[in-house]
Tab-separated table of N, CA and C in Angstrom:
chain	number	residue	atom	x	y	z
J	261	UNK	N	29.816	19.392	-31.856
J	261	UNK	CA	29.884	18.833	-30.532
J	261	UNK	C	28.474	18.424	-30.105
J	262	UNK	N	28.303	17.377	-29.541
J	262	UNK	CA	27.094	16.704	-29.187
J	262	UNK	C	27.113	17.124	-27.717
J	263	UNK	N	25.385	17.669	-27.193
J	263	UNK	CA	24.976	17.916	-25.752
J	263	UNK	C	24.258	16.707	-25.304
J	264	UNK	N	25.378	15.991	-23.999
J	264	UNK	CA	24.416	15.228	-23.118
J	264	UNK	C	23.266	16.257	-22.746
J	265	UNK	N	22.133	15.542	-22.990
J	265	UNK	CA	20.962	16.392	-22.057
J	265	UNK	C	20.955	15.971	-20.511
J	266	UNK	N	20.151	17.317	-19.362
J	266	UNK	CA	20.175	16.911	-18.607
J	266	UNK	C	19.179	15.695	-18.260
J	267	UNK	N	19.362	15.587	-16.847
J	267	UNK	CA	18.546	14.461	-16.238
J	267	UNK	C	17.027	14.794	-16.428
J	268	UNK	N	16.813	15.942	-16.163
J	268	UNK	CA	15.332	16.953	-16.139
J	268	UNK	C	14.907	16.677	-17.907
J	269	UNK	N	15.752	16.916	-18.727
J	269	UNK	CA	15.433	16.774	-19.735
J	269	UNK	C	14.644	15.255	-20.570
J	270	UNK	N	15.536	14.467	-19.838
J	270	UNK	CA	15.752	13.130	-20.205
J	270	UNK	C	14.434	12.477	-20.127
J	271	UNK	N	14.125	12.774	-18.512
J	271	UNK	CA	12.463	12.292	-17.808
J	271	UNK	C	11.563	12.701	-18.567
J	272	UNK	N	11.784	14.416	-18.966
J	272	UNK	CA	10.552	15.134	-19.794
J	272	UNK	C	10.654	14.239	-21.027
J	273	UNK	N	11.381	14.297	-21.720
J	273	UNK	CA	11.167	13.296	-22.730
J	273	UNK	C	10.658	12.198	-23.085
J	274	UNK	N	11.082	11.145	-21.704
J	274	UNK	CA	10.750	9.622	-21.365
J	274	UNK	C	9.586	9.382	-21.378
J	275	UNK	N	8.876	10.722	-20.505
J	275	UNK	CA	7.078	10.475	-20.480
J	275	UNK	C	7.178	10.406	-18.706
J	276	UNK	N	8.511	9.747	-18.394
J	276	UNK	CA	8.395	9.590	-16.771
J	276	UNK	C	8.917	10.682	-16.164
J	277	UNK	N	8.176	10.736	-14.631
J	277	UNK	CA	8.143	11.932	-13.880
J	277	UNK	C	7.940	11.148	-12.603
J	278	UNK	N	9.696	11.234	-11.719
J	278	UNK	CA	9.594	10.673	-10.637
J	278	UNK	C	9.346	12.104	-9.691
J	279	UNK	N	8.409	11.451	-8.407
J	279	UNK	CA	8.740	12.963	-7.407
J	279	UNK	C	9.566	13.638	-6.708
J	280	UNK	N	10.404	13.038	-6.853
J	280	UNK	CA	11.878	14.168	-6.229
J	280	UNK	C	12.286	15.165	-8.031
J	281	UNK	N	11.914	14.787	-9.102
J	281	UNK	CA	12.280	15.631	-10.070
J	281	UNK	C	10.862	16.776	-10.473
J	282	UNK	N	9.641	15.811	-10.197
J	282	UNK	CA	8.860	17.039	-10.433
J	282	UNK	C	7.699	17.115	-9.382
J	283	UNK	N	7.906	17.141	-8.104
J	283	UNK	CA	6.973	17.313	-6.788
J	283	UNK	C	5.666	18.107	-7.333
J	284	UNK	N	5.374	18.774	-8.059
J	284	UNK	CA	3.816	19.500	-8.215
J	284	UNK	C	3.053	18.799	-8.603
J	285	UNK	N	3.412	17.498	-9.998
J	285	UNK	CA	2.609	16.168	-10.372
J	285	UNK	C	2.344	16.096	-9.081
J	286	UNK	N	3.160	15.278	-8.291
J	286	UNK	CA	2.776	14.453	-7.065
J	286	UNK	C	1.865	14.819	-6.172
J	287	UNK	N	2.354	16.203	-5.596
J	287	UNK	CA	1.403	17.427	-4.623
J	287	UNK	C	-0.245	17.534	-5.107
J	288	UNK	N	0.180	17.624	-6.801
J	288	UNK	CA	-1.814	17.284	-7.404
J	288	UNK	C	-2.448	16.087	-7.163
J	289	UNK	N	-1.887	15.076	-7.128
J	289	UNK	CA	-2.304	13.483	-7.523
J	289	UNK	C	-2.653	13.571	-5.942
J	290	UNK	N	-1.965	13.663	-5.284
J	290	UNK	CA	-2.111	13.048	-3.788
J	290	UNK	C	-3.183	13.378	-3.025
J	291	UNK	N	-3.948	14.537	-2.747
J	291	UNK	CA	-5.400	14.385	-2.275
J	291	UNK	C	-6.380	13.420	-3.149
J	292	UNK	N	-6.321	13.378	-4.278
J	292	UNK	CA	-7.126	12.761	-5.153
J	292	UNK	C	-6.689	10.851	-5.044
J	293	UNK	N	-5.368	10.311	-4.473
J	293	UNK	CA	-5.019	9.251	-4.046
J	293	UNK	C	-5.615	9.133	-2.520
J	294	UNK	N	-5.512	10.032	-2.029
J	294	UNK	CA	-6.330	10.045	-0.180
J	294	UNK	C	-7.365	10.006	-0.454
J	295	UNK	N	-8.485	10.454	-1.032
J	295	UNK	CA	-9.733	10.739	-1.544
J	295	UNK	C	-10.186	8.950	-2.123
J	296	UNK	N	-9.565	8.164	-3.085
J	296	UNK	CA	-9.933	7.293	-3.754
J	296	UNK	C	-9.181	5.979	-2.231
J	297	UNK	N	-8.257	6.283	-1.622
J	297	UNK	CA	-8.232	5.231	-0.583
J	297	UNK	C	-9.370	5.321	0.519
J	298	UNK	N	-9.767	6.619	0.598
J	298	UNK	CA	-10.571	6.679	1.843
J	298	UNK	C	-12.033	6.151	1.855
J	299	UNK	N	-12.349	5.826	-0.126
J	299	UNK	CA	-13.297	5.841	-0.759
J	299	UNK	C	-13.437	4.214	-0.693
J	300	UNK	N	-12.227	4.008	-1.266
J	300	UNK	CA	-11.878	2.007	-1.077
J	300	UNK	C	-12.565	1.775	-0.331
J	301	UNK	N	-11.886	2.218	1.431
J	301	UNK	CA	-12.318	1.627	2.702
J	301	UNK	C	-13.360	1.655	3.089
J	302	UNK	N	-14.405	2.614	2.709
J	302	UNK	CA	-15.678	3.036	2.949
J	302	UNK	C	-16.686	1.852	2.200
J	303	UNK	N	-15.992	1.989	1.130
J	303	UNK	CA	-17.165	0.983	0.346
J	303	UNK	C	-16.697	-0.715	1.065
J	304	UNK	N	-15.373	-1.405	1.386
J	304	UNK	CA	-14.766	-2.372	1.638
J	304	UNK	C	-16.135	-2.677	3.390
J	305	UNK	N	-15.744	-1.563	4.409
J	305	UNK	CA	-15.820	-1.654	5.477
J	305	UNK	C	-17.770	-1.787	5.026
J	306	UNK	N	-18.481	-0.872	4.581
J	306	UNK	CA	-19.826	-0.955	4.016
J	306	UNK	C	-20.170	-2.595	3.429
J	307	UNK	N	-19.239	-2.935	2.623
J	307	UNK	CA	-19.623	-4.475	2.068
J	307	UNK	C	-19.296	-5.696	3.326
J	308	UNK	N	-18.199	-5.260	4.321
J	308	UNK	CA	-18.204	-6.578	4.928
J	308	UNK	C	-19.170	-6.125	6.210
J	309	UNK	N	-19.922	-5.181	6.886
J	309	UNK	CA	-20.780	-4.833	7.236
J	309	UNK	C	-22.128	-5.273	6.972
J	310	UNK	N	-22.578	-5.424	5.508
J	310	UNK	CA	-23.687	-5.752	5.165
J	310	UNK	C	-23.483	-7.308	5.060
J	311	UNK	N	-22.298	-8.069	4.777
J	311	UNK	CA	-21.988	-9.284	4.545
J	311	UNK	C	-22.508	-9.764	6.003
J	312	UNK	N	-21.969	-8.927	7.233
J	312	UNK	CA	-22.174	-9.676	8.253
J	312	UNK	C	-23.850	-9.706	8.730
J	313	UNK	N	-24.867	-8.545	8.371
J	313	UNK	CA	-25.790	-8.391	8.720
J	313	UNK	C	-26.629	-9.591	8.000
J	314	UNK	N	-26.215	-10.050	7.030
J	314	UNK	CA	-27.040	-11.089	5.897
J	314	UNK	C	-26.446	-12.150	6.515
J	315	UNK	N	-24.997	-12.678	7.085
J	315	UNK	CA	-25.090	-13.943	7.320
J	315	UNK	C	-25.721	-14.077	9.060
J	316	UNK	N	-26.316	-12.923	9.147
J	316	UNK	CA	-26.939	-12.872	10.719
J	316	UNK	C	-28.562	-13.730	10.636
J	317	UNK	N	-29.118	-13.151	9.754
J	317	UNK	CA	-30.583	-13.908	9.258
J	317	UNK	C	-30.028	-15.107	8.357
J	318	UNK	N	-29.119	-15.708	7.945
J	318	UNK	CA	-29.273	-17.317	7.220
J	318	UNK	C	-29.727	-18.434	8.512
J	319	UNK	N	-30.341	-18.198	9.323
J	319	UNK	CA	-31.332	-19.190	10.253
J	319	UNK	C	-32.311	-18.625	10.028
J	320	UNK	N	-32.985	-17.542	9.618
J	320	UNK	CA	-34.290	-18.068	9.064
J	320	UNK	C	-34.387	-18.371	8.231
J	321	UNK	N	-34.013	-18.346	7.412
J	321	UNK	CA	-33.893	-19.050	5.627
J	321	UNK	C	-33.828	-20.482	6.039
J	322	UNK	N	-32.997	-20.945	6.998
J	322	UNK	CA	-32.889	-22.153	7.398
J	322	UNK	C	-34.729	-22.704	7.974
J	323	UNK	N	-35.141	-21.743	8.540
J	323	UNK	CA	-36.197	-21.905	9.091
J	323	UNK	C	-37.451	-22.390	8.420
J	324	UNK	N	-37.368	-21.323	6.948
J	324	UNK	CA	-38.189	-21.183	5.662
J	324	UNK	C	-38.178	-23.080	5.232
J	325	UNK	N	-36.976	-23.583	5.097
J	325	UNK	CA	-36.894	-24.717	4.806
J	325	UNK	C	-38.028	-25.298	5.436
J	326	UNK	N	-37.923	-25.961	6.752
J	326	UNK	CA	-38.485	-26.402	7.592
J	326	UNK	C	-40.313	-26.013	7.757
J	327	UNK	N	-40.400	-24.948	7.639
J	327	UNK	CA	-41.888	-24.294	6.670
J	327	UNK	C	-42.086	-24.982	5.492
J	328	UNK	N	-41.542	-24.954	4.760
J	328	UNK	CA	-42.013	-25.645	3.655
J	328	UNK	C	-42.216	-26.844	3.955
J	329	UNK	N	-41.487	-28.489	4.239
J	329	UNK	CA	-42.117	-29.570	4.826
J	329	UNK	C	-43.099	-29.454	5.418
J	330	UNK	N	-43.064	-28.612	6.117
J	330	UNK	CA	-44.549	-28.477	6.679
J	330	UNK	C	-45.575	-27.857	6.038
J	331	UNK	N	-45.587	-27.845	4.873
J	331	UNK	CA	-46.362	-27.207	3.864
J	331	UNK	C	-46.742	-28.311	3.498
J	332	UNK	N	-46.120	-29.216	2.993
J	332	UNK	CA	-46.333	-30.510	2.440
J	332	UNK	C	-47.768	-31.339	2.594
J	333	UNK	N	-47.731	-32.061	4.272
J	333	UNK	CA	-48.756	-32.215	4.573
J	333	UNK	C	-50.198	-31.678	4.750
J	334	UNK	N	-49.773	-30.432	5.184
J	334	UNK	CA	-51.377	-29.155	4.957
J	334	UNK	C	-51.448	-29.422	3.762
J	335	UNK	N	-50.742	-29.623	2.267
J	335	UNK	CA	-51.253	-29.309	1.278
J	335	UNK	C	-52.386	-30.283	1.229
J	336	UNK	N	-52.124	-31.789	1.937
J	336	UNK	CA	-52.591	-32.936	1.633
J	336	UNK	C	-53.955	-33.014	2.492
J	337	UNK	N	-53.844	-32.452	3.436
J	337	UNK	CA	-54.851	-32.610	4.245
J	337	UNK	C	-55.992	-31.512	3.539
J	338	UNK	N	-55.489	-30.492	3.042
J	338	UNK	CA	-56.553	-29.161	2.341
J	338	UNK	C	-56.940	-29.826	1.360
J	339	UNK	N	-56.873	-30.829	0.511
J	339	UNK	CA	-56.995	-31.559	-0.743
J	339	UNK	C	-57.609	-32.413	-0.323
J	340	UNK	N	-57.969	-33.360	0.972
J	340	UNK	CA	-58.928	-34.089	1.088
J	340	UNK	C	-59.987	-33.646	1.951
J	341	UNK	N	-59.620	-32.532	2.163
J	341	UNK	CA	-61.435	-31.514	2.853
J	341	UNK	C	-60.747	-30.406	2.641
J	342	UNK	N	-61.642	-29.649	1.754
J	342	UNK	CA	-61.671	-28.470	1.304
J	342	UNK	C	-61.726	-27.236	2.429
J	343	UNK	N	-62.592	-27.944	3.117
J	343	UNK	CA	-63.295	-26.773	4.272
J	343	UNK	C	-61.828	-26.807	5.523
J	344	UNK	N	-60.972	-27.541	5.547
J	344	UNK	CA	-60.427	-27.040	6.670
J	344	UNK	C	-59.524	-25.930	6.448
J	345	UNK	N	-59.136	-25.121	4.907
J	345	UNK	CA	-58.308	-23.895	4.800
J	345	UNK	C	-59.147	-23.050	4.733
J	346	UNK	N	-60.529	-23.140	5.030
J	346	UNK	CA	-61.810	-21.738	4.496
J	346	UNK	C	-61.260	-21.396	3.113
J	347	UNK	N	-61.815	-22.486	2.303
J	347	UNK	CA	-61.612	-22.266	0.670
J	347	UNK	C	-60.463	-21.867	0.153
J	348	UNK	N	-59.353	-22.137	1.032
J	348	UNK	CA	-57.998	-21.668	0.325
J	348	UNK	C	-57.560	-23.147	-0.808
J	349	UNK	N	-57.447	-22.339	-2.168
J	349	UNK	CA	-57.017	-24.219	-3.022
J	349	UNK	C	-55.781	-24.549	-2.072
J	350	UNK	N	-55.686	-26.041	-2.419
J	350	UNK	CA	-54.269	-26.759	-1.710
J	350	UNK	C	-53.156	-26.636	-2.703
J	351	UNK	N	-53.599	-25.648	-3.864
J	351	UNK	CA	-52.306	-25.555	-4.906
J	351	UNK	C	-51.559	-24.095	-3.971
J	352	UNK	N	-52.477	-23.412	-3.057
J	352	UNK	CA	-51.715	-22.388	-2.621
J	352	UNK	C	-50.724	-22.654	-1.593
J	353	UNK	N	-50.946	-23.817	-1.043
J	353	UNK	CA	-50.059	-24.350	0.016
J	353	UNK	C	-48.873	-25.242	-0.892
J	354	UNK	N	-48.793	-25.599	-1.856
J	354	UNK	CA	-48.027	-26.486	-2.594
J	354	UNK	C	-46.797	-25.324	-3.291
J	355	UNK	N	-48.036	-24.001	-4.060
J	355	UNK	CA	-46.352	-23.048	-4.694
J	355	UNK	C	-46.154	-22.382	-3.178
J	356	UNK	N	-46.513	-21.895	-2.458
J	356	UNK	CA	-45.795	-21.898	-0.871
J	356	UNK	C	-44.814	-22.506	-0.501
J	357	UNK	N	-44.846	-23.940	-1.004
J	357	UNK	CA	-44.013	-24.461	-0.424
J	357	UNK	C	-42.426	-24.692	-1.469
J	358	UNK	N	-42.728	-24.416	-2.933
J	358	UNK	CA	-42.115	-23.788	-3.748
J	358	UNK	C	-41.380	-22.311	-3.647
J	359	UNK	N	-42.279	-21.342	-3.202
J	359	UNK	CA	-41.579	-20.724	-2.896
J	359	UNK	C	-40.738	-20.060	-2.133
J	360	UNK	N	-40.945	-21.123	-1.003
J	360	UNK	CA	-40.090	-20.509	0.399
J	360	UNK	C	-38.776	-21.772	0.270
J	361	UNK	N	-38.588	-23.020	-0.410
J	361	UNK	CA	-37.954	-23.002	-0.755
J	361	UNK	C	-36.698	-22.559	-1.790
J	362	UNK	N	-37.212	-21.543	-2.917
J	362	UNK	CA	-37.060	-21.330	-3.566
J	362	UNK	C	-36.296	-19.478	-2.875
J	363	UNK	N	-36.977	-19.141	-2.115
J	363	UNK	CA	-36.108	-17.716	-1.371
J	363	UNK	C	-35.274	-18.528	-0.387
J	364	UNK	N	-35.196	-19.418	0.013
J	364	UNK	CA	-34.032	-19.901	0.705
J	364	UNK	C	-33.008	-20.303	0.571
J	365	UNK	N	-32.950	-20.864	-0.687
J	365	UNK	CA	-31.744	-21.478	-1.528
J	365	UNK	C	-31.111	-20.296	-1.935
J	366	UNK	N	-31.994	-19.268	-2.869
J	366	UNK	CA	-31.914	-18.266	-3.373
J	366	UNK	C	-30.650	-16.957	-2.150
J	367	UNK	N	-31.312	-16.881	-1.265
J	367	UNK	CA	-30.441	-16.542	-0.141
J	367	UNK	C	-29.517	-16.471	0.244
J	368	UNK	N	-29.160	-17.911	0.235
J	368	UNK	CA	-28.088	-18.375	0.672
J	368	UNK	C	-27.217	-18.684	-0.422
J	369	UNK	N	-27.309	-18.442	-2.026
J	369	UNK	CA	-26.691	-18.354	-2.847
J	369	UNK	C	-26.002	-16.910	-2.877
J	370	UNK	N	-26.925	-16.199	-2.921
J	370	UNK	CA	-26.822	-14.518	-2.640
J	370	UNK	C	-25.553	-13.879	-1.699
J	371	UNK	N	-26.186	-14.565	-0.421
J	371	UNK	CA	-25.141	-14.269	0.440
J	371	UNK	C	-23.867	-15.047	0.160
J	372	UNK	N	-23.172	-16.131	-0.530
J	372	UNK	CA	-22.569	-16.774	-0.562
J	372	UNK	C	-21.365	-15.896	-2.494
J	373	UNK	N	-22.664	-15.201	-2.469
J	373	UNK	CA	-21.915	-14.363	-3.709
J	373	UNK	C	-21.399	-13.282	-3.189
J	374	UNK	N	-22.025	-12.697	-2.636
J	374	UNK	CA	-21.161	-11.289	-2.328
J	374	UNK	C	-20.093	-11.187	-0.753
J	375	UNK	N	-19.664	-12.575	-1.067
J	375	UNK	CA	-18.819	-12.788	0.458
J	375	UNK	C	-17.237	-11.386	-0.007
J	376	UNK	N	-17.249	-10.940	0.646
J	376	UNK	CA	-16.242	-10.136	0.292
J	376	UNK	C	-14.467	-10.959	0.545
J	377	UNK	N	-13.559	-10.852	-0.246
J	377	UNK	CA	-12.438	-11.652	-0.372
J	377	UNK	C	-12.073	-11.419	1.201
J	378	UNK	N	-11.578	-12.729	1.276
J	378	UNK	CA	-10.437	-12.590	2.891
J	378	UNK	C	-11.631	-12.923	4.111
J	379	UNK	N	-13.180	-12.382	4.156
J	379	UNK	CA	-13.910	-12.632	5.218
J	379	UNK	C	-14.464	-14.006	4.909
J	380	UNK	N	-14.592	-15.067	6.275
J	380	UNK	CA	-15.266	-16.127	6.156
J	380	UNK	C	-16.792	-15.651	7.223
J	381	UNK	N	-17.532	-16.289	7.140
J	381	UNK	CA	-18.713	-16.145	7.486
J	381	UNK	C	-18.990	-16.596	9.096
J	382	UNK	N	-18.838	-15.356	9.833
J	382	UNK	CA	-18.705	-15.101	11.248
J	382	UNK	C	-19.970	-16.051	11.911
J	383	UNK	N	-20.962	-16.642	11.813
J	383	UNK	CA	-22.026	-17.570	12.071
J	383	UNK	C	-21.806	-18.869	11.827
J	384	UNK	N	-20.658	-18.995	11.158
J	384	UNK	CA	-20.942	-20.351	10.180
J	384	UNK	C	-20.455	-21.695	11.993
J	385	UNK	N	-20.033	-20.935	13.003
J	385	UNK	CA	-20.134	-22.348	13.803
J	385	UNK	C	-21.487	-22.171	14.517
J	386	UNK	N	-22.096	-21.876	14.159
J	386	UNK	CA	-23.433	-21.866	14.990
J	386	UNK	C	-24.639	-22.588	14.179
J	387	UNK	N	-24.033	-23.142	12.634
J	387	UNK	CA	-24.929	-23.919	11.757
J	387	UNK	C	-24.470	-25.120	11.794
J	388	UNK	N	-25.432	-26.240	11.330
J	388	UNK	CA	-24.565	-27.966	11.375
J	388	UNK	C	-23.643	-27.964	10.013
J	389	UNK	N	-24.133	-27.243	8.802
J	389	UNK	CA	-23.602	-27.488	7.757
J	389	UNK	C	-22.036	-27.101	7.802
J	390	UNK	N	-21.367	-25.923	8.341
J	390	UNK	CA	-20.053	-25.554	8.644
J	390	UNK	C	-19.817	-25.397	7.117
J	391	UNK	N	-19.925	-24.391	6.205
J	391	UNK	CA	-19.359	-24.562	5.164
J	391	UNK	C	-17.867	-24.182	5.509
């Protein structure tokens, strides 16, 4: 004579373990599921927090731009009299102007990477560009 096994049996076998058949799995897992959601939100609420603090300064980066053109001409004017930077070369006003373009773009790439999914960028009507 052949034994249907029970239901209890069946699951143990299967590998599966729903929680109405074995509640102590579940009872273990579940602080450690509260623990890793509470952990989500912390890091989620932390990233769109810092997202918002970075798209708070993209006007000075905007600003940096506008520094640099104006780097341009000082470079030109330090290059045809030496004496009006008190011996600064006019190559220092030229990577200046390299590099403040160069942290501005940089910036605004940055911030544009770590936009966290679902948030759009709470500033963006207060710029002409409107991405």
């Amino acid at each position: 004579m052949i034994e249907n096994p029970s239901s209890a049996d069946a699951s143990r076998k299967s590998g599966r373990c729903y929680p109405a058949r074995c509640p102590l799995r579940f009872v273990a897992r579940l602080p450690v599921a509260i623990f890793v959601g509470i952990a989500r939100a912390l890091f989620y609420s932390a990233w769109c927090l810092a997202f918002y603090v970075f798209c708070m300064f993209r006007p000075f980066t905007g600003m940096m731009i506008v520094a640099a053109i104006v780097m341009v001409p000082m470079s030109i004017v330090v290059f045809a009299n030496p004496d009006a930077a008190n011996r600064m070369p006019f190559r220092a006003f030229a990577l200046m102007m390299i590099g403040l373009v160069a942290i501005a773009v940089g910036y605004s790439l940055f911030v544009d990477w770590i936009t966290p999914p679902g948030v759009v960028d709470p500033f963006a009507r207060d710029r002409s560009d409107r991405r």
